[in-house]
Short mmCIF file of C-alpha atoms and ligand atoms in Angstrom, two decimals:
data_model
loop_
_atom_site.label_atom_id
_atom_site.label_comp_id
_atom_site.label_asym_id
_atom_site.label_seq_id
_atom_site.Cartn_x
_atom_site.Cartn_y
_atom_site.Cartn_z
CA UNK A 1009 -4.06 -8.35 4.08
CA UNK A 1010 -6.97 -8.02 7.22
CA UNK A 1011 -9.37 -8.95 5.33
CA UNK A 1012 -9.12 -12.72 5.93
CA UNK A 1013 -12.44 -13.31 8.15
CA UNK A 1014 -13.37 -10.08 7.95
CA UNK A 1015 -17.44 -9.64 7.14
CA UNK A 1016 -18.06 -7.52 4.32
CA UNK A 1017 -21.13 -6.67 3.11
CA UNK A 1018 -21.11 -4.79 -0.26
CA UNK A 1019 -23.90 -3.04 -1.37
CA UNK A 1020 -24.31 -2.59 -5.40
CA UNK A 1021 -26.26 0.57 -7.01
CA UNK A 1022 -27.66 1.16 -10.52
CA UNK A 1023 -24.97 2.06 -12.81
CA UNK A 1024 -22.79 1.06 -15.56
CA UNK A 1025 -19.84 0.58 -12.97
CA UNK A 1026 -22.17 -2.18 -11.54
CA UNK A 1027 -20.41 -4.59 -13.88
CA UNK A 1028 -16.86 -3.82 -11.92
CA UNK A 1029 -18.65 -4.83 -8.77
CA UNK A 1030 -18.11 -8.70 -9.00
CA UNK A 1031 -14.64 -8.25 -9.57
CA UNK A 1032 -14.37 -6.52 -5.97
CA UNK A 1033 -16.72 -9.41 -4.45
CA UNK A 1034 -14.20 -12.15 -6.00
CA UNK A 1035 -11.32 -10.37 -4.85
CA UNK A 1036 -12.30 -9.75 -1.57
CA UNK A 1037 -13.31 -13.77 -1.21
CA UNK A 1038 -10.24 -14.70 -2.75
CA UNK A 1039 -8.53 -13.02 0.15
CA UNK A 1040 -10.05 -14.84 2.63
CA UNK A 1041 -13.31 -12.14 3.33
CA UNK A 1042 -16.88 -13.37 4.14
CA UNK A 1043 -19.12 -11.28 1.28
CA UNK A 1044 -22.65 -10.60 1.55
CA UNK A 1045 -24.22 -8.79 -1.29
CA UNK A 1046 -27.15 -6.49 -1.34
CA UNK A 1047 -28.18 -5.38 -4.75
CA UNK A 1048 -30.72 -2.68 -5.55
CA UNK A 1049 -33.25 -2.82 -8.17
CA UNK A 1050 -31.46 -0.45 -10.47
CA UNK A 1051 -28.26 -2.81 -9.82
CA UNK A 1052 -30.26 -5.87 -11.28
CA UNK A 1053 -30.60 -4.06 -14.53
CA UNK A 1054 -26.97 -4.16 -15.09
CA UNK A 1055 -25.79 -7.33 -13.53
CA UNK A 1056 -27.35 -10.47 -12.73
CA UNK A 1057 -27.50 -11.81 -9.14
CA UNK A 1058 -26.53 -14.70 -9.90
CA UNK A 1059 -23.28 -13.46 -11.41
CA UNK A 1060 -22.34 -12.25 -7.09
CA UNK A 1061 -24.29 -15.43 -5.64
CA UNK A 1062 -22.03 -17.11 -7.52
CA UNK A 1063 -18.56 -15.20 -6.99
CA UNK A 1064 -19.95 -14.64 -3.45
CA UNK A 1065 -20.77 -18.11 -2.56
CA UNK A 1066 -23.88 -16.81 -0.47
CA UNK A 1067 -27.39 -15.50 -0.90
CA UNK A 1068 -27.67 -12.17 -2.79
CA UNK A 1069 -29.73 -10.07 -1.11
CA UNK A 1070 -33.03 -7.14 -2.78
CA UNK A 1071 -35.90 -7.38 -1.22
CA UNK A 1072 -36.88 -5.33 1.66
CA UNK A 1073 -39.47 -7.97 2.57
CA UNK A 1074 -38.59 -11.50 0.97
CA UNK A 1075 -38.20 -14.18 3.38
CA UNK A 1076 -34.25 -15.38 3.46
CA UNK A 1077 -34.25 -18.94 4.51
CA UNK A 1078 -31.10 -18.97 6.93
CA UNK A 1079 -32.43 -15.26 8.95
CA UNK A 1080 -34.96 -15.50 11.86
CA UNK A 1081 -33.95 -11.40 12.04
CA UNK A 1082 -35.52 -8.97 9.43
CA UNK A 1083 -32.93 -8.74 6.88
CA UNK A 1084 -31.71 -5.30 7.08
CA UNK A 1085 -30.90 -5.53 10.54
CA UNK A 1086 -28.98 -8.72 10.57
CA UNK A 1087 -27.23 -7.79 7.66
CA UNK A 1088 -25.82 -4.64 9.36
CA UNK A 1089 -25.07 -6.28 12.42
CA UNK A 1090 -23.02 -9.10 10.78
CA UNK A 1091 -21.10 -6.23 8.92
CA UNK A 1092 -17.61 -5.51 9.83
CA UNK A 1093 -17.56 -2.90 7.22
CA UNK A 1094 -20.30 -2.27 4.60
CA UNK A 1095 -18.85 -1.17 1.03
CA UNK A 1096 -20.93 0.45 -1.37
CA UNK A 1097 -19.76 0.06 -4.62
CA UNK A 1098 -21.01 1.29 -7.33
CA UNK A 1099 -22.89 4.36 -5.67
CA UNK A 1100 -24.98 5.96 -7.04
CA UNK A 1101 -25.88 10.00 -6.87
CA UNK A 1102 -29.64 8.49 -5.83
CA UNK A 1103 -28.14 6.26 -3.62
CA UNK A 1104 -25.90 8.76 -1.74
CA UNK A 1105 -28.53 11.29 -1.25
CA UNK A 1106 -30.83 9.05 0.27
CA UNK A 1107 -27.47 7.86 2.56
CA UNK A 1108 -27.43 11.58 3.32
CA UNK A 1109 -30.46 12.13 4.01
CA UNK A 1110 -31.66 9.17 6.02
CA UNK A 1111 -34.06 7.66 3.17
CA UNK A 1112 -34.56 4.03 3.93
CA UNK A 1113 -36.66 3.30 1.08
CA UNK A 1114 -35.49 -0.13 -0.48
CA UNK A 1115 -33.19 -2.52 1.43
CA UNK A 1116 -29.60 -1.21 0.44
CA UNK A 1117 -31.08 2.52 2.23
CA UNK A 1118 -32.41 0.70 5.53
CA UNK A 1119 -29.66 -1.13 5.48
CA UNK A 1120 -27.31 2.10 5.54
CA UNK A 1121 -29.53 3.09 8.10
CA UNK A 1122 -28.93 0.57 10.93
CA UNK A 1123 -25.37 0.26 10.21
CA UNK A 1124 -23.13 0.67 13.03
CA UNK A 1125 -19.70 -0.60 11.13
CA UNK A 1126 -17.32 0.93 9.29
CA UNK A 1127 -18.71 2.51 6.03
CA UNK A 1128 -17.49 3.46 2.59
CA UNK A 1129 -18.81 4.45 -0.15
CA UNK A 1130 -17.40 4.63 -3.69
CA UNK A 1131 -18.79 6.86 -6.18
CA UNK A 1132 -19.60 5.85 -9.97
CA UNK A 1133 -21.45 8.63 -11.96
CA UNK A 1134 -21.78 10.88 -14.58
CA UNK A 1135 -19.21 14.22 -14.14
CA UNK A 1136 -22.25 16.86 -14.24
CA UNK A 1137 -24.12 14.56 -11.70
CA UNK A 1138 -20.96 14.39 -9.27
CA UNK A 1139 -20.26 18.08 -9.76
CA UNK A 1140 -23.91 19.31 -8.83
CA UNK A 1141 -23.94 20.92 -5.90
CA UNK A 1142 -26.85 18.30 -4.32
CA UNK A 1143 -24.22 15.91 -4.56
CA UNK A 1144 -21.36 17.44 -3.57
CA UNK A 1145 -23.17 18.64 -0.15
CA UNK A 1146 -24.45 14.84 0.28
CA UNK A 1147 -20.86 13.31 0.42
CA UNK A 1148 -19.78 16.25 2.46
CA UNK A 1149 -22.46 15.46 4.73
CA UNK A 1150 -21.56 11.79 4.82
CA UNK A 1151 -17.72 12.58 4.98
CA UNK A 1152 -18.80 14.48 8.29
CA UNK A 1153 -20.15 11.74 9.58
CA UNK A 1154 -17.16 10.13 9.87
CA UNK A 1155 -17.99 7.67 6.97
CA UNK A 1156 -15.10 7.30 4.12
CA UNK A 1157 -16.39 8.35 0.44
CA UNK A 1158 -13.88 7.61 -1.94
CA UNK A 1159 -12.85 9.56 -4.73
CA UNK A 1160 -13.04 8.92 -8.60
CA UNK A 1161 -11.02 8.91 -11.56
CA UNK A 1162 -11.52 11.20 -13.87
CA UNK A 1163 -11.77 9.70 -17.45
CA UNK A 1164 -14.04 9.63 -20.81
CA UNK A 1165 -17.33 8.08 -19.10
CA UNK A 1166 -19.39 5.41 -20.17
CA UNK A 1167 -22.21 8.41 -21.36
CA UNK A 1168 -19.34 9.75 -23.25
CA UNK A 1169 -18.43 13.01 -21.03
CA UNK A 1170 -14.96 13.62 -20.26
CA UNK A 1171 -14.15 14.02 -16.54
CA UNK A 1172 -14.55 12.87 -12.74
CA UNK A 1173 -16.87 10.02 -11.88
CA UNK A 1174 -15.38 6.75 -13.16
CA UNK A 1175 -14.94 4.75 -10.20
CA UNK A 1176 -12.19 3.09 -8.86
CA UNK A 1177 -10.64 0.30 -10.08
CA UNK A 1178 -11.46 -3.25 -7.57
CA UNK A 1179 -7.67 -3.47 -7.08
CA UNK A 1180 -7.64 -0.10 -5.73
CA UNK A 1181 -11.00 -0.21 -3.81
CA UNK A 1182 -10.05 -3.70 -2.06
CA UNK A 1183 -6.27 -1.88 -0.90
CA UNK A 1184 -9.15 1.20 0.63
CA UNK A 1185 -10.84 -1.37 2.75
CA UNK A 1186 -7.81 -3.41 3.47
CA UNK A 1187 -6.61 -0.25 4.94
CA UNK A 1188 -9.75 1.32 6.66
CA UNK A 1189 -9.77 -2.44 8.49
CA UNK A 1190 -6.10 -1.98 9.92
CA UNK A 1191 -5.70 -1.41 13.23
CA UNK A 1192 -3.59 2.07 13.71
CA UNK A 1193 -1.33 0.53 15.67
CA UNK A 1194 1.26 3.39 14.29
CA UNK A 1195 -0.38 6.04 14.41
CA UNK A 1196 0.92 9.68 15.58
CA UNK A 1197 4.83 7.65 14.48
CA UNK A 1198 6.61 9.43 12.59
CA UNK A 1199 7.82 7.01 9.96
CA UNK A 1200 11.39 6.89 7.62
CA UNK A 1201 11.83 4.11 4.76
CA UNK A 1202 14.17 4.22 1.74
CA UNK A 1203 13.65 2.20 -0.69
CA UNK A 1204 15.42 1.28 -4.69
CA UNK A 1205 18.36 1.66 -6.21
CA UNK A 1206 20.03 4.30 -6.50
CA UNK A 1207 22.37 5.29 -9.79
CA UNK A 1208 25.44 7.06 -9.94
CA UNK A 1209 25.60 8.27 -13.58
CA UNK A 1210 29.32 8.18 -15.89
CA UNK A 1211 28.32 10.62 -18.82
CA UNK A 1212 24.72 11.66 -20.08
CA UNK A 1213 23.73 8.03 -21.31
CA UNK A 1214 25.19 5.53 -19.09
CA UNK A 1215 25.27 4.57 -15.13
CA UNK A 1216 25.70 2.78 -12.48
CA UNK A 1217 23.01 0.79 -10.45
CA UNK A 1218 21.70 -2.71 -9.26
CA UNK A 1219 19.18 -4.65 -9.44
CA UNK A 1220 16.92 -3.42 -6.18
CA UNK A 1221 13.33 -3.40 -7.57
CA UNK A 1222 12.23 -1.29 -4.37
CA UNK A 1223 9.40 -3.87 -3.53
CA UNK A 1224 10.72 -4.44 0.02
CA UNK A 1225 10.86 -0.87 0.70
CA UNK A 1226 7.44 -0.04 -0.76
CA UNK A 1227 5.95 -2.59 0.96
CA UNK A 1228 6.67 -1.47 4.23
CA UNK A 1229 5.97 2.21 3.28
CA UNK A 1230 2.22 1.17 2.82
CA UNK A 1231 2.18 -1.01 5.54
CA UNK A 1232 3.26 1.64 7.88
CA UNK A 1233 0.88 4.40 5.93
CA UNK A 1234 -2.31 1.58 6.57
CA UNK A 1235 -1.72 1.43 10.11
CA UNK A 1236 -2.13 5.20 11.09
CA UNK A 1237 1.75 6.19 10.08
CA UNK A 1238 3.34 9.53 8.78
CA UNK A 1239 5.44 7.83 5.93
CA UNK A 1240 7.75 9.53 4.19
CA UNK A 1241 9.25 7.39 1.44
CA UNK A 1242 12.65 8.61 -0.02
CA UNK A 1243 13.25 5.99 -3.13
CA UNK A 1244 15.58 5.60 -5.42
CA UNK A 1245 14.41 4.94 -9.37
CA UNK A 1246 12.15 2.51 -9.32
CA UNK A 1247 8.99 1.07 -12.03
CA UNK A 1248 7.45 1.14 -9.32
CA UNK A 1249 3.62 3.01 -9.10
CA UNK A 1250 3.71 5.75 -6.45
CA UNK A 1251 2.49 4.41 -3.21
CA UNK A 1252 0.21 6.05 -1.10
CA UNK A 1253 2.38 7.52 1.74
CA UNK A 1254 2.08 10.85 3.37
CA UNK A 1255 5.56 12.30 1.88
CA UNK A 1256 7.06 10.98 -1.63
CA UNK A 1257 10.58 11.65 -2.23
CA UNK A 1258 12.57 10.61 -5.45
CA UNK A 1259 15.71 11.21 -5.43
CA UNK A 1260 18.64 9.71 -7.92
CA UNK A 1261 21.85 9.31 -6.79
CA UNK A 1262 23.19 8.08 -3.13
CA UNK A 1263 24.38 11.48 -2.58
CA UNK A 1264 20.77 12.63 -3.18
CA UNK A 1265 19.82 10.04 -1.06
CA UNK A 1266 22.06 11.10 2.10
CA UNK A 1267 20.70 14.62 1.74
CA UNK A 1268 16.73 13.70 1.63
CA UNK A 1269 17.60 11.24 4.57
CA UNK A 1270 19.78 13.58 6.83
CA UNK A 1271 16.95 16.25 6.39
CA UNK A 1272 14.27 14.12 7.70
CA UNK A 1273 15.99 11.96 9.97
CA UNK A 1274 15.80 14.48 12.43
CA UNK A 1275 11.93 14.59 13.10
CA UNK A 1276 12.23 10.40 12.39
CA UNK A 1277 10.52 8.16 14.89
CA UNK A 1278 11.41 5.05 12.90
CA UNK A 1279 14.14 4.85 10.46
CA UNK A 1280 13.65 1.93 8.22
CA UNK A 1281 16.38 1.64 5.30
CA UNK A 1282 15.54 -0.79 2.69
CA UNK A 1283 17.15 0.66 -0.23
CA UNK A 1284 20.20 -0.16 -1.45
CA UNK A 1285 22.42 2.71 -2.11
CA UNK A 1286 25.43 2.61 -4.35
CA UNK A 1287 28.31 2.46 -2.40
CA UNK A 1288 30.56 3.60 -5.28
CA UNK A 1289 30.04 6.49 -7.89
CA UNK A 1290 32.27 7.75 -10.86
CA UNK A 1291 34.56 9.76 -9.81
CA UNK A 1292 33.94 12.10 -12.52
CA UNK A 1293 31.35 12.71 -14.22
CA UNK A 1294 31.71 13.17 -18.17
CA UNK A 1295 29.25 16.03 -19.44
CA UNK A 1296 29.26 14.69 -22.99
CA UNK A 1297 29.11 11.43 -24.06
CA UNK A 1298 32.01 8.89 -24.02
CA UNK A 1299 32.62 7.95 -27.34
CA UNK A 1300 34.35 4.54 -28.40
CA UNK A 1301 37.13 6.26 -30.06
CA UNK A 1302 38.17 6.77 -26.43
CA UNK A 1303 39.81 3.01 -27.17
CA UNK A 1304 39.43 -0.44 -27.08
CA UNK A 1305 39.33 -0.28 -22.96
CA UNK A 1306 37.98 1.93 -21.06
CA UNK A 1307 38.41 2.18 -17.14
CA UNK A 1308 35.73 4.06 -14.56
CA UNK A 1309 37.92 5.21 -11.50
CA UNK A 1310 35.49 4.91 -8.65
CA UNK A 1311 34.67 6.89 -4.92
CA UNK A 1312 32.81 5.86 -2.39
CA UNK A 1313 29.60 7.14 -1.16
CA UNK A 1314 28.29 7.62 2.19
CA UNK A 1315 27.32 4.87 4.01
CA UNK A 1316 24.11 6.74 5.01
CA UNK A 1317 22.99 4.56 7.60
CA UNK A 1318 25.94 4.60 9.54
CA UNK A 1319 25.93 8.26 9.28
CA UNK A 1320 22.33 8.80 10.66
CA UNK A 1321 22.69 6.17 13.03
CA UNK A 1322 25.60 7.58 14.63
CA UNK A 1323 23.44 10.91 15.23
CA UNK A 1324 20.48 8.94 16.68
CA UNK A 1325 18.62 10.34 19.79
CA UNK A 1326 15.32 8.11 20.08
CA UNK A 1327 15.01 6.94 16.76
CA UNK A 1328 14.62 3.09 15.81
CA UNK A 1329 16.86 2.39 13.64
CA UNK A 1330 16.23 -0.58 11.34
CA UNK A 1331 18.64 -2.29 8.11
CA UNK A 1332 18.61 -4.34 5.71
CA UNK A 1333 21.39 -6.28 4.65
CA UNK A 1334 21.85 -8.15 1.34
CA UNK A 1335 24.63 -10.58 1.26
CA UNK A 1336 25.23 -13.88 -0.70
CA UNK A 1337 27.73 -15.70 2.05
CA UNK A 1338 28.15 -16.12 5.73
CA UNK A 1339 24.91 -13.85 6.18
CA UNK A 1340 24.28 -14.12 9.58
CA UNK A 1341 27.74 -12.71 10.59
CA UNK A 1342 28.07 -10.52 8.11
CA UNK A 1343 24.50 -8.83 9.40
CA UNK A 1344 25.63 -9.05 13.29
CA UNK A 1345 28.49 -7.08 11.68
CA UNK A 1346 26.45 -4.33 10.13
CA UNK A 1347 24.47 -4.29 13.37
CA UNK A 1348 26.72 -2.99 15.70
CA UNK A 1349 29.05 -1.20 13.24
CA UNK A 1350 26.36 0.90 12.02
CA UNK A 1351 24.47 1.57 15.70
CA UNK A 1352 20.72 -0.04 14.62
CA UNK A 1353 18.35 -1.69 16.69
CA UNK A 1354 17.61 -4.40 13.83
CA UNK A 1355 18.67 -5.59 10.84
CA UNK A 1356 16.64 -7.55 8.72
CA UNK A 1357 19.15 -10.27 6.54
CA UNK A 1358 18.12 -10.84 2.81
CA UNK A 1359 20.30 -13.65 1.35
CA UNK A 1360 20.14 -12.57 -2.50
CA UNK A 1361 20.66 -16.39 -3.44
CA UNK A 1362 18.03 -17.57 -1.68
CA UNK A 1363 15.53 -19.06 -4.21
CA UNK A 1364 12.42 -17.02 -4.32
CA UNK A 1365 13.85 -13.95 -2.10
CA UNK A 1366 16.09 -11.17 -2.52
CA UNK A 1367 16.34 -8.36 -5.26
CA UNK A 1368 13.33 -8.79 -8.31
CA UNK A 1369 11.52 -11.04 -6.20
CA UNK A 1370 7.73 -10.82 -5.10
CA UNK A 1371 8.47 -13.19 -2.40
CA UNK A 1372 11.39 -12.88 0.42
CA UNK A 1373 12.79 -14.84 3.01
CA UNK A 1374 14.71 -12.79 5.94
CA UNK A 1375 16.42 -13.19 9.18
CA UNK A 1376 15.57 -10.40 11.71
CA UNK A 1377 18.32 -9.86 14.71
CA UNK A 1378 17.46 -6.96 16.81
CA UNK A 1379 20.07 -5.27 19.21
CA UNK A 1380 19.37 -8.12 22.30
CA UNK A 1381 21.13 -10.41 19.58
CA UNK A 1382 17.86 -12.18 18.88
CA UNK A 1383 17.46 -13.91 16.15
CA UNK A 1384 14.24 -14.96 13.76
CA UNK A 1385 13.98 -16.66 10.36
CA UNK A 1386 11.12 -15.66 8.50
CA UNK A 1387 10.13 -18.11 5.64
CA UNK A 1388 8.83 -17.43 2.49
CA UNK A 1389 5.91 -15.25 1.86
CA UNK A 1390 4.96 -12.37 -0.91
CA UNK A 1391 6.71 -8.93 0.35
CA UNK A 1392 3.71 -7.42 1.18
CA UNK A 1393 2.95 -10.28 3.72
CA UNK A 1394 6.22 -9.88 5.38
CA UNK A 1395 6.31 -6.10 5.54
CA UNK A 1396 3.07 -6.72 7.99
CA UNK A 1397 5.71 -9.20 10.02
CA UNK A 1398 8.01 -6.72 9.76
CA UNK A 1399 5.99 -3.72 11.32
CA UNK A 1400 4.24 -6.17 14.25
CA UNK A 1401 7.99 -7.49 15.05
CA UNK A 1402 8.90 -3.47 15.18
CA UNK A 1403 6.03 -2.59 17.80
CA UNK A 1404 6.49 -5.74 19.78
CA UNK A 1405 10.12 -5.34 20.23
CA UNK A 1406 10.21 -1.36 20.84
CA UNK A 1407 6.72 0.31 20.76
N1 CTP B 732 23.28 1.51 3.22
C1 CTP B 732 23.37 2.88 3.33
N2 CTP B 732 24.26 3.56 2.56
C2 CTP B 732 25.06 2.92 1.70
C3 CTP B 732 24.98 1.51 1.59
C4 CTP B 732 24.09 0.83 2.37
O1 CTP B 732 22.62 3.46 4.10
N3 CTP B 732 25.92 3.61 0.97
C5 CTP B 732 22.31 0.80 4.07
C6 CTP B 732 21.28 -0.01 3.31
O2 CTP B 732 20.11 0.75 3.09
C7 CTP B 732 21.02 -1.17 4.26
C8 CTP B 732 22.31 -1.35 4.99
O3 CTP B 732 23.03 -0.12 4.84
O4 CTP B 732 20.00 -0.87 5.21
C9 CTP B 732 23.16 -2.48 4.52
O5 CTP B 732 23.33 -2.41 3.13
P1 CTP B 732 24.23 -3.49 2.37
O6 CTP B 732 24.29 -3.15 0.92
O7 CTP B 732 23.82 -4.88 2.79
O8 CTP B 732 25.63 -3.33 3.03
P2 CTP B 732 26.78 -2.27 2.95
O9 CTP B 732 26.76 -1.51 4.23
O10 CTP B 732 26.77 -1.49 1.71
O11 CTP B 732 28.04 -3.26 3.02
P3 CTP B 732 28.62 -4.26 1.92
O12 CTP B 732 28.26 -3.68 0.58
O13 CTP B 732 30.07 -4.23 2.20
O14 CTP B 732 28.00 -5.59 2.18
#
């Protein structure tokens, strides 16, 4: 996450989603943020400002012309100036037109006003307010200006209408400013990452497959997409939710898998393969199902698949190339191994026995080599953590 430092100031409208809005405030302190809060008057009707001094740990701010003890500068104007990005969240149809429209009525509205950061705003509203045209032509207006207005879920609302205007879960509103604070280091790269399992199926009911959770692979896929990146993500089966990533591709099998990665490979400017493809598949495939009278044992003749990354790599103009390897003994030379014998620029060593890494984990612990032979152990940290190491290892060593 960027948001570790980062000065946020989040600015809270009159509406039921108002009582979401302390969840985003704790969320964003937990990871590390500075939160400022700005409530209007509407806002106070729903939650209590205590309730975001408290998850905050700072003032909360209403009042155009209160006195705040710690500013010698007019509130409005400090407060936008100490923003990094200013988050409004709930906001309201009110709210947004007077955004639009340059209103600067109450303090949230001045506030808007003076800004000079990064912006967002995240609707909350009834579907027949969001849908009127006076709204709809406000967040155009606002999307024009370069500022970022979220969209909504669509639902069965709080006023009991069915349709768009529920807003966005915290999680999913603190990943939207995690990402709008990214530097796009990537951007204009044309990014390749496989991720999952694949599986290789015997008859109609059973398979083949292993335990990759896809995590790794996901990870990075976001990471990438956050930082400016076209991803495409070709993944195996997964329980995964679908990440946000410019292309989505789910394919089954490993021979699936070799024909959504040879098609795109081409037009690749990284190639990053964390899935883990089966190397083996039945070598025929029963349309009906086995049954037991078959006998008491039953034997699965097996063929190999390709090994897709030696394929690719073997075709590579400019493309990065970048494994994984998974291996539960002499790691280190079995990876230097899969380095050269399958052309990459880096490999990226998982040992699967390693406590709190490999396959199911939410955690890893890696080696990266690159092509110069150089070697770094990266300790433990949450998969999402490391996929960031990952990508700023990638563009120091060949961006
Ligand atoms: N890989 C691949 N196609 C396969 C198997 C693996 O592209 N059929 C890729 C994986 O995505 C990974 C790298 O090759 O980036 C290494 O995978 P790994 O399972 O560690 O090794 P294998 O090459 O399959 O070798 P082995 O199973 O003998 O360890």
């Amino acid at each position: 996450m960027e948001l570790k430092d980062k000065n946020i100031l989040l600015g809270v409208t009159g509406g039921i989603a108002a009582y979401k809005a302390p969840g985003i405030c704790s969320l964003l302190s937990k990871q590390g943020a500075n939160v400022k809060v700005i409530m209007t008057e509407a806002a106070q009707k729903f939650v209590s400002k205590l309730t975001f001094q408290t998850m905050s740990r700072n003032l909360v701010y209403t009042d155009m012309f209160e006195e705040y003890p710690q500013d010698a500068e007019v509130a409005h104007i400090q407060l936008a100036k100490w923003a990094d990005i200013f988050v409004i969240a709930p906001a309201s149809a009110n709210s947004i037109a007077k955004f639009a429209n340059g209103i600067g009525d109450n303090l949230l509205s001045a506030t808007f006003l003076a800004a000079r950061s990064k912006i967002m705003i995240v609707p909350a509203m009834n579907t027949f307010m969001l849908n009127n045209p006076a709204t709809k032509e406000n967040m155009q207006k606002l999307r024009n200006r370069g500022i970022e207005v979220l969209g909504t879920h669509f639902d069965l609302l709080a006023c009991n209408d069915v349709g768009s205007g529920k807003m966005l879960e915290p999680e999913e509103i603190v990943e939207e400013i995690d990402s709008l604070l990214r530097e796009k280091d990537l951007a204009g790269k044309n990014v390749l990452v496989t991720a999952g399992p694949t599986i290789e199926a015997i008859d109609p009911v059973r398979y083949l497959t292993n335990h990759s959770s896809g995590k790794m692979g996901y990870a990075l896929a976001e990471e990438a997409q956050k930082r400016g990146a076209n991803v495409t993500l070709i993944s195996g089966p997964t329980s995964l939710s679908r990440p946000k990533v410019s292309k989505f591709i789910s394919v089954i099998s490993s021979l699936d898998m070799y024909q959504a990665v040879t098609e795109h490979f081409i037009t690749a400017d990284i190639v990053v393969k964390a899935a883990a493809p089966a190397d083996y598949r039945p070598k025929e495939y029963h349309p009906q199902k086995i049954k037991k009278e078959t006998g008491d044992e039953f034997r699965i003749e097996l063929e190999r698949n390709p090994d897709i990354l030696k394929l690719v790599a073997a075709k590579k103009q400019d493309q990065i190339m970048v494994g994984f390897a998974a291996e539960s003994e002499n790691e280190l030379a079995n990876a230097m191994a899969k380095l050269t014998g399958k052309n990459l620029d880096m490999i990226i060593v998982n040992n699967i026995k390693a406590e709190n890494a490999g396959f199911q984990s939410d955690t890893n612990v890696v080696t990266t080599i690159d092509k110069h032979k150089n070697m770094e152990r990266i300790g433990e940290m949450p998969k999402t953590q490391l996929a960031k190491v990952i990508w700023d290892k990638i563009k120091r060593t060949f961006l």
